[in-house]
mmCIF file of C-alpha atoms in Angstrom:
data_model
loop_
_atom_site.group_PDB
_atom_site.id
_atom_site.type_symbol
_atom_site.label_atom_id
_atom_site.label_comp_id
_atom_site.label_asym_id
_atom_site.label_seq_id
_atom_site.Cartn_x
_atom_site.Cartn_y
_atom_site.Cartn_z
ATOM 1 C CA MET A 13 -7.170 17.519 -10.712
ATOM 2 C CA ASN A 14 -5.515 14.789 -12.058
ATOM 3 C CA ILE A 15 -6.765 12.123 -10.872
ATOM 4 C CA GLU A 16 -4.245 9.725 -13.277
ATOM 5 C CA LYS A 17 -2.995 7.618 -10.883
ATOM 6 C CA PHE A 18 -5.908 7.092 -9.099
ATOM 7 C CA SER A 19 -8.457 5.654 -11.749
ATOM 8 C CA SER A 20 -4.516 3.847 -13.181
ATOM 9 C CA PHE A 21 -4.459 1.904 -10.205
ATOM 10 C CA PHE A 22 -8.069 1.154 -8.980
ATOM 11 C CA THR A 23 -9.847 -0.462 -12.548
ATOM 12 C CA GLY A 24 -11.230 -4.238 -12.106
ATOM 13 C CA ASP A 25 -10.844 -5.625 -8.773
ATOM 14 C CA ALA A 26 -9.203 -2.812 -7.449
ATOM 15 C CA LEU A 27 -12.178 -0.586 -8.138
ATOM 16 C CA LEU A 28 -14.261 -3.500 -6.807
ATOM 17 C CA PHE A 29 -12.854 -3.789 -3.171
ATOM 18 C CA MET A 30 -13.047 0.210 -2.790
ATOM 19 C CA GLU A 31 -16.576 0.237 -3.377
ATOM 20 C CA GLU A 32 -16.921 -2.809 -1.012
ATOM 21 C CA ALA A 33 -14.548 -1.165 1.926
ATOM 22 C CA ILE A 34 -17.073 2.017 1.701
ATOM 23 C CA ASP A 35 -20.209 0.230 1.022
ATOM 24 C CA LEU A 36 -18.433 -1.818 4.742
ATOM 25 C CA ALA A 37 -18.218 1.414 5.981
ATOM 26 C CA LEU A 38 -21.569 2.901 5.680
ATOM 27 C CA ARG A 39 -23.003 0.042 6.688
ATOM 28 C CA GLU A 40 -21.421 -0.520 9.953
ATOM 29 C CA ASP A 41 -22.019 3.362 10.780
ATOM 30 C CA GLY A 42 -25.996 2.878 9.750
ATOM 31 C CA ARG A 43 -28.403 6.008 9.510
ATOM 32 C CA ASP A 44 -26.880 9.249 10.671
ATOM 33 C CA LEU A 45 -30.624 9.530 13.037
ATOM 34 C CA THR A 46 -28.614 11.719 14.392
ATOM 35 C CA SER A 47 -28.673 14.702 11.592
ATOM 36 C CA GLU A 48 -31.081 13.624 10.394
ATOM 37 C CA GLY A 49 -33.108 14.677 13.441
ATOM 38 C CA VAL A 50 -31.594 17.551 13.846
ATOM 39 C CA PHE A 51 -31.281 18.976 9.820
ATOM 40 C CA PRO A 52 -34.268 19.439 7.624
ATOM 41 C CA PRO A 53 -33.449 17.359 4.741
ATOM 42 C CA ASP A 54 -33.747 20.516 2.099
ATOM 43 C CA HIS A 55 -30.522 21.548 4.121
ATOM 44 C CA ARG A 56 -27.052 22.159 2.752
ATOM 45 C CA LEU A 57 -23.725 22.200 4.135
ATOM 46 C CA SER A 58 -19.932 23.439 2.663
ATOM 47 C CA ALA A 59 -17.301 21.828 3.915
ATOM 48 C CA LYS A 60 -13.098 22.408 4.065
ATOM 49 C CA ILE A 61 -10.878 19.372 4.361
ATOM 50 C CA ILE A 62 -7.283 20.775 6.123
ATOM 51 C CA ALA A 63 -4.152 19.699 6.795
ATOM 52 C CA LYS A 64 -3.632 19.919 10.240
ATOM 53 C CA GLU A 65 0.967 18.774 9.829
ATOM 54 C CA ASP A 66 3.140 18.853 6.338
ATOM 55 C CA THR A 67 1.852 15.867 4.831
ATOM 56 C CA LEU A 68 1.721 13.995 1.770
ATOM 57 C CA VAL A 69 -2.039 13.909 0.597
ATOM 58 C CA ALA A 70 -2.716 10.105 -0.159
ATOM 59 C CA GLY A 71 -7.615 9.407 -1.241
ATOM 60 C CA LEU A 72 -8.744 12.470 -2.305
ATOM 61 C CA PRO A 73 -10.664 10.965 -4.944
ATOM 62 C CA ILE A 74 -11.962 8.407 -2.903
ATOM 63 C CA ILE A 75 -14.269 11.610 -1.752
ATOM 64 C CA PRO A 76 -16.840 10.717 -4.925
ATOM 65 C CA LEU A 77 -16.683 6.940 -4.228
ATOM 66 C CA VAL A 78 -17.980 7.872 -0.695
ATOM 67 C CA MET A 79 -20.601 10.688 -1.399
ATOM 68 C CA GLU A 80 -22.123 8.817 -4.365
ATOM 69 C CA ARG A 81 -22.593 5.996 -2.592
ATOM 70 C CA CYS A 82 -24.076 7.835 0.727
ATOM 71 C CA GLY A 83 -27.112 9.842 -0.324
ATOM 72 C CA THR A 84 -29.170 11.354 -3.016
ATOM 73 C CA GLY A 85 -29.742 14.864 -3.846
ATOM 74 C CA GLU A 86 -27.009 17.621 -5.824
ATOM 75 C CA TRP A 87 -23.485 17.779 -3.997
ATOM 76 C CA SER A 88 -19.702 18.707 -5.807
ATOM 77 C CA TRP A 89 -16.326 18.624 -4.823
ATOM 78 C CA GLN A 90 -13.464 20.696 -5.728
ATOM 79 C CA ALA A 91 -9.448 19.898 -5.511
ATOM 80 C CA PHE A 92 -7.030 21.628 -3.776
ATOM 81 C CA ALA A 93 -4.476 19.040 -4.317
ATOM 82 C CA ASP A 94 -3.303 16.305 -5.715
ATOM 83 C CA ASP A 95 -2.834 12.280 -4.523
ATOM 84 C CA GLY A 96 1.685 12.626 -4.077
ATOM 85 C CA ASP A 97 1.394 16.767 -3.129
ATOM 86 C CA LEU A 98 3.198 17.336 -0.100
ATOM 87 C CA VAL A 99 1.511 20.140 1.716
ATOM 88 C CA ALA A 100 1.989 23.015 4.562
ATOM 89 C CA ASP A 101 -0.089 22.415 7.367
ATOM 90 C CA ARG A 102 -3.362 24.501 7.644
ATOM 91 C CA THR A 103 -3.246 23.698 3.843
ATOM 92 C CA VAL A 104 -7.115 23.250 2.118
ATOM 93 C CA VAL A 105 -7.064 20.022 0.315
ATOM 94 C CA ALA A 106 -10.445 19.764 -0.657
ATOM 95 C CA THR A 107 -14.551 20.829 -0.355
ATOM 96 C CA ILE A 108 -17.459 19.677 -0.180
ATOM 97 C CA GLU A 109 -21.297 20.560 -0.543
ATOM 98 C CA ALA A 110 -24.954 18.676 0.098
ATOM 99 C CA GLY A 111 -27.405 17.934 2.440
ATOM 100 C CA ALA A 112 -26.116 17.667 5.919
ATOM 101 C CA ALA A 113 -26.867 14.872 6.679
ATOM 102 C CA ARG A 114 -25.181 13.289 3.714
ATOM 103 C CA LEU A 115 -22.503 15.314 4.005
ATOM 104 C CA LEU A 116 -21.817 14.223 7.673
ATOM 105 C CA LYS A 117 -22.571 10.606 7.269
ATOM 106 C CA ALA A 118 -19.756 10.902 4.843
ATOM 107 C CA GLU A 119 -17.114 13.059 6.883
ATOM 108 C CA ARG A 120 -15.370 10.522 8.768
ATOM 109 C CA ILE A 121 -15.155 7.522 6.648
ATOM 110 C CA ILE A 122 -13.854 9.983 4.324
ATOM 111 C CA LEU A 123 -11.673 11.461 6.886
ATOM 112 C CA ASN A 124 -10.587 7.724 7.673
ATOM 113 C CA PHE A 125 -9.596 7.035 4.711
ATOM 114 C CA ILE A 126 -7.534 10.301 3.380
ATOM 115 C CA THR A 127 -5.626 10.417 7.027
ATOM 116 C CA HIS A 128 -4.841 6.754 7.232
ATOM 117 C CA MET A 129 -3.630 6.322 3.068
ATOM 118 C CA SER A 130 -1.347 9.668 3.606
ATOM 119 C CA GLY A 131 0.408 8.434 7.001
ATOM 120 C CA ILE A 132 0.981 5.014 4.413
ATOM 121 C CA ALA A 133 2.361 7.514 1.733
ATOM 122 C CA ASN A 134 4.159 9.499 4.434
ATOM 123 C CA LEU A 135 6.278 6.561 6.442
ATOM 124 C CA THR A 136 7.031 5.247 2.244
ATOM 125 C CA ARG A 137 8.186 8.697 1.288
ATOM 126 C CA ARG A 138 11.069 8.615 4.470
ATOM 127 C CA TYR A 139 12.232 5.144 4.039
ATOM 128 C CA VAL A 140 12.601 6.464 -0.014
ATOM 129 C CA GLN A 141 13.911 8.782 0.931
ATOM 130 C CA GLN A 142 16.540 6.309 2.877
ATOM 131 C CA LEU A 143 17.280 4.022 -0.217
ATOM 132 C CA GLU A 144 18.124 7.292 -2.072
ATOM 133 C CA GLY A 145 21.964 6.648 -4.164
ATOM 134 C CA THR A 146 21.643 2.744 -2.995
ATOM 135 C CA GLY A 147 19.785 1.998 -6.635
ATOM 136 C CA THR A 148 17.928 -0.631 -4.265
ATOM 137 C CA ARG A 149 13.842 -0.036 -4.694
ATOM 138 C CA LEU A 150 11.490 0.184 -1.883
ATOM 139 C CA LEU A 151 9.103 -2.695 -1.504
ATOM 140 C CA ASP A 152 5.145 -3.643 0.592
ATOM 141 C CA THR A 153 4.191 -6.773 1.602
ATOM 142 C CA ARG A 154 1.291 -8.445 2.314
ATOM 143 C CA LYS A 155 0.788 -6.892 6.020
ATOM 144 C CA THR A 156 -2.022 -5.227 4.968
ATOM 145 C CA LEU A 157 -5.674 -4.757 7.077
ATOM 146 C CA PRO A 158 -8.171 -7.282 5.339
ATOM 147 C CA GLY A 159 -10.626 -5.782 3.061
ATOM 148 C CA LEU A 160 -8.268 -1.938 3.028
ATOM 149 C CA ARG A 161 -5.015 -4.085 0.939
ATOM 150 C CA TYR A 162 -5.791 -1.945 -2.350
ATOM 151 C CA PRO A 163 -6.002 1.254 -0.660
ATOM 152 C CA GLU A 164 -2.560 0.644 1.774
ATOM 153 C CA LYS A 165 -0.833 -0.429 -2.022
ATOM 154 C CA TYR A 166 -1.729 2.407 -3.287
ATOM 155 C CA ALA A 167 -0.537 4.840 -0.686
ATOM 156 C CA VAL A 168 3.025 2.703 -1.021
ATOM 157 C CA LEU A 169 2.994 4.225 -4.601
ATOM 158 C CA VAL A 170 1.823 7.792 -3.821
ATOM 159 C CA GLY A 171 4.881 7.830 -1.257
ATOM 160 C CA GLY A 172 7.012 6.304 -3.723
ATOM 161 C CA GLY A 173 7.003 2.858 -3.104
ATOM 162 C CA ILE A 174 6.219 0.038 -5.591
ATOM 163 C CA ASN A 175 4.270 -2.688 -5.409
ATOM 164 C CA HIS A 176 4.880 -5.991 -3.908
ATOM 165 C CA ARG A 177 2.387 -9.364 -5.705
ATOM 166 C CA LYS A 178 -1.382 -8.037 -4.399
ATOM 167 C CA ASN A 179 -2.330 -11.282 -4.482
ATOM 168 C CA LEU A 180 -0.967 -14.644 -4.487
ATOM 169 C CA GLU A 181 -1.853 -15.293 -8.083
ATOM 170 C CA GLU A 182 1.118 -12.634 -9.429
ATOM 171 C CA MET A 183 3.872 -14.528 -7.963
ATOM 172 C CA LEU A 184 4.396 -17.571 -6.678
ATOM 173 C CA MET A 185 6.638 -17.423 -3.166
ATOM 174 C CA LEU A 186 8.118 -20.446 -1.827
ATOM 175 C CA LYS A 187 8.091 -19.995 1.899
ATOM 176 C CA ASP A 188 9.671 -22.315 3.861
ATOM 177 C CA ASN A 189 7.176 -23.981 4.747
ATOM 178 C CA HIS A 190 6.046 -24.388 1.504
ATOM 179 C CA VAL A 191 10.285 -25.466 0.973
ATOM 180 C CA ASP A 192 10.433 -28.507 4.060
ATOM 181 C CA LEU A 193 6.734 -30.026 3.057
ATOM 182 C CA ALA A 194 8.139 -30.621 -0.704
ATOM 183 C CA GLY A 195 10.941 -31.732 0.319
ATOM 184 C CA GLY A 196 13.118 -29.118 -0.663
ATOM 185 C CA ILE A 197 13.285 -26.000 -3.008
ATOM 186 C CA THR A 198 13.975 -28.203 -5.751
ATOM 187 C CA PRO A 199 11.284 -30.288 -6.015
ATOM 188 C CA ALA A 200 9.372 -27.607 -5.029
ATOM 189 C CA VAL A 201 9.794 -25.512 -8.460
ATOM 190 C CA THR A 202 9.847 -28.779 -10.270
ATOM 191 C CA ARG A 203 5.753 -29.053 -8.976
ATOM 192 C CA LEU A 204 4.807 -25.646 -9.455
ATOM 193 C CA ARG A 205 6.411 -25.360 -13.313
ATOM 194 C CA ALA A 206 4.548 -28.412 -14.180
ATOM 195 C CA THR A 207 1.215 -27.714 -12.799
ATOM 196 C CA TYR A 208 1.161 -23.896 -14.124
ATOM 197 C CA SER A 209 1.456 -23.428 -17.826
ATOM 198 C CA PRO A 210 2.518 -20.339 -18.610
ATOM 199 C CA CYS A 211 4.071 -20.141 -15.197
ATOM 200 C CA PRO A 212 3.788 -17.034 -12.963
ATOM 201 C CA PRO A 213 7.090 -15.377 -11.594
ATOM 202 C CA ILE A 214 8.266 -17.813 -9.347
ATOM 203 C CA GLU A 215 10.765 -16.124 -5.718
ATOM 204 C CA VAL A 216 12.170 -17.654 -3.419
ATOM 205 C CA GLU A 217 12.492 -17.513 0.268
ATOM 206 C CA CYS A 218 15.819 -18.558 1.724
ATOM 207 C CA ARG A 219 17.419 -19.167 5.220
ATOM 208 C CA THR A 220 21.101 -21.002 4.253
ATOM 209 C CA LEU A 221 23.010 -19.939 1.251
ATOM 210 C CA THR A 222 23.126 -23.368 0.526
ATOM 211 C CA ASP A 223 18.974 -22.067 -0.426
ATOM 212 C CA VAL A 224 20.519 -19.231 -2.203
ATOM 213 C CA GLN A 225 22.963 -22.169 -3.987
ATOM 214 C CA GLU A 226 19.823 -24.480 -5.080
ATOM 215 C CA ALA A 227 17.391 -21.210 -6.031
ATOM 216 C CA VAL A 228 20.292 -19.977 -8.321
ATOM 217 C CA LEU A 229 20.308 -23.524 -10.302
ATOM 218 C CA CYS A 230 16.584 -23.550 -10.411
ATOM 219 C CA LYS A 231 17.044 -19.950 -11.981
ATOM 220 C CA VAL A 232 13.917 -18.350 -10.555
ATOM 221 C CA GLU A 233 12.887 -15.082 -11.591
ATOM 222 C CA ARG A 234 13.560 -13.659 -7.305
ATOM 223 C CA ILE A 235 15.424 -14.736 -4.590
ATOM 224 C CA MET A 236 14.712 -13.594 -1.428
ATOM 225 C CA LEU A 237 17.029 -12.778 1.341
ATOM 226 C CA ASP A 238 15.190 -13.632 5.435
ATOM 227 C CA ASN A 239 16.428 -12.492 8.106
ATOM 228 C CA MET A 240 20.118 -12.816 6.882
ATOM 229 C CA ASP A 241 23.190 -11.003 8.976
ATOM 230 C CA ILE A 242 25.408 -8.660 7.305
ATOM 231 C CA PRO A 243 28.013 -10.899 6.485
ATOM 232 C CA GLN A 244 25.529 -13.752 4.614
ATOM 233 C CA MET A 245 23.600 -11.418 3.030
ATOM 234 C CA ARG A 246 26.964 -10.083 1.141
ATOM 235 C CA GLU A 247 28.149 -13.706 0.411
ATOM 236 C CA ALA A 248 23.817 -14.758 -0.693
ATOM 237 C CA LEU A 249 24.661 -11.720 -3.258
ATOM 238 C CA GLU A 250 27.228 -12.351 -4.945
ATOM 239 C CA ILE A 251 26.408 -15.756 -6.026
ATOM 240 C CA ILE A 252 22.893 -13.957 -7.658
ATOM 241 C CA PRO A 253 22.910 -13.566 -10.691
ATOM 242 C CA ASP A 254 21.917 -10.413 -12.854
ATOM 243 C CA SER A 255 19.645 -12.218 -14.515
ATOM 244 C CA ILE A 256 17.710 -13.522 -10.800
ATOM 245 C CA GLU A 257 16.548 -10.435 -9.302
ATOM 246 C CA THR A 258 17.188 -9.970 -5.355
ATOM 247 C CA GLU A 259 15.075 -9.119 -2.830
ATOM 248 C CA VAL A 260 16.469 -8.661 1.621
ATOM 249 C CA SER A 261 13.309 -8.855 3.701
ATOM 250 C CA GLY A 262 12.627 -9.398 7.536
ATOM 251 C CA GLY A 263 12.748 -6.728 10.313
ATOM 252 C CA VAL A 264 13.841 -3.663 8.179
ATOM 253 C CA THR A 265 13.577 -0.403 10.106
ATOM 254 C CA LEU A 266 14.515 3.151 8.813
ATOM 255 C CA ASP A 267 17.734 3.065 11.410
ATOM 256 C CA THR A 268 19.078 -0.155 8.856
ATOM 257 C CA ILE A 269 17.335 0.509 5.739
ATOM 258 C CA ARG A 270 20.049 1.974 4.144
ATOM 259 C CA THR A 271 23.040 -0.146 5.415
ATOM 260 C CA LEU A 272 21.610 -3.479 4.375
ATOM 261 C CA ALA A 273 21.536 -1.447 0.898
ATOM 262 C CA SER A 274 24.568 -0.671 0.145
ATOM 263 C CA ALA A 275 26.517 -3.294 2.861
ATOM 264 C CA SER A 276 27.355 -4.789 -0.993
ATOM 265 C CA PRO A 277 28.599 -3.622 -3.426
ATOM 266 C CA LYS A 278 25.481 -5.569 -4.621
ATOM 267 C CA GLY A 279 23.785 -4.450 -2.952
ATOM 268 C CA PRO A 280 19.583 -5.853 -3.366
ATOM 269 C CA ASP A 281 17.461 -5.258 -6.060
ATOM 270 C CA PHE A 282 14.464 -4.816 -3.705
ATOM 271 C CA ILE A 283 14.158 -4.360 0.325
ATOM 272 C CA SER A 284 10.593 -5.395 1.457
ATOM 273 C CA VAL A 285 8.848 -3.101 4.489
ATOM 274 C CA GLY A 286 6.020 -4.417 6.152
ATOM 275 C CA ARG A 287 5.962 -1.785 8.424
ATOM 276 C CA LEU A 288 4.998 0.441 5.561
ATOM 277 C CA THR A 289 1.369 -0.893 5.511
ATOM 278 C CA HIS A 290 0.927 -1.931 9.245
ATOM 279 C CA SER A 291 2.196 0.912 11.447
ATOM 280 C CA ALA A 292 2.222 3.054 9.808
ATOM 281 C CA PRO A 293 0.683 6.205 12.033
ATOM 282 C CA ILE A 294 -2.137 8.283 10.373
ATOM 283 C CA ALA A 295 -1.890 11.744 8.897
ATOM 284 C CA ASP A 296 -3.656 14.473 10.816
ATOM 285 C CA PHE A 297 -6.718 15.834 8.566
ATOM 286 C CA SER A 298 -9.302 17.404 9.682
ATOM 287 C CA MET A 299 -13.457 18.773 8.016
ATOM 288 C CA LEU A 300 -14.586 21.750 8.639
ATOM 289 C CA VAL A 301 -18.140 22.115 8.213
ATOM 290 C CA GLN A 302 -18.796 25.945 7.892
#
């Protein structure tokens, strides 16, 4: 199995947070007294993970991370798909062989991750398809479940989207509260650039055309057009020079995203959608124990 996509994403803090999420899931479950009581310690089982619908696959490389952390003894696994593959209903995507108690303890945790991440990848793919040919790219947001930001954002990548900032350090975003309390966009940007050297990229959330004009004069790296109607958005995009990235955000759905991307000859560079991570339905996978 080619796990380059997974391993290149889950390094450093991302891998640490992923392992902590698995450890928390194991602690939440506690001991599997049922399996420990029913099966002798040396009893081994094999299992197949099966897609129960046509779906993208995301999260298979989490299997060894879970298995290594939930027991001792020999175990093995094999993948029959790569993350990002579109598989048909009833496709076997992986097999696992291990001690019975260990495998059954890992079962639900493995499936929880794979079904959730594959569901995000599926929804992301649908949004990406709506943007085909427009030149606008799809961004996720920080609207992620606590502790699961990295697997959820990885799933967005698998579905063809792009990650926005993963934390509050990668990009400085001036939202309405920051701007209002600082006394305006200009003083807020000035304070940030005076505080940090080098200063991370600055994005400004703009609610009006006056906001856009001020952000342009500040030469920030990105301007977000927040909840603007199409005529206002079209006018704003014409004001912003090519040297500043543009992002459209606010209540974007599958029914509206293509209209937003193509409503102006100069479309936005990005459209961000919180629904990718906070509202994606799970994909249906099951584990069949033999």
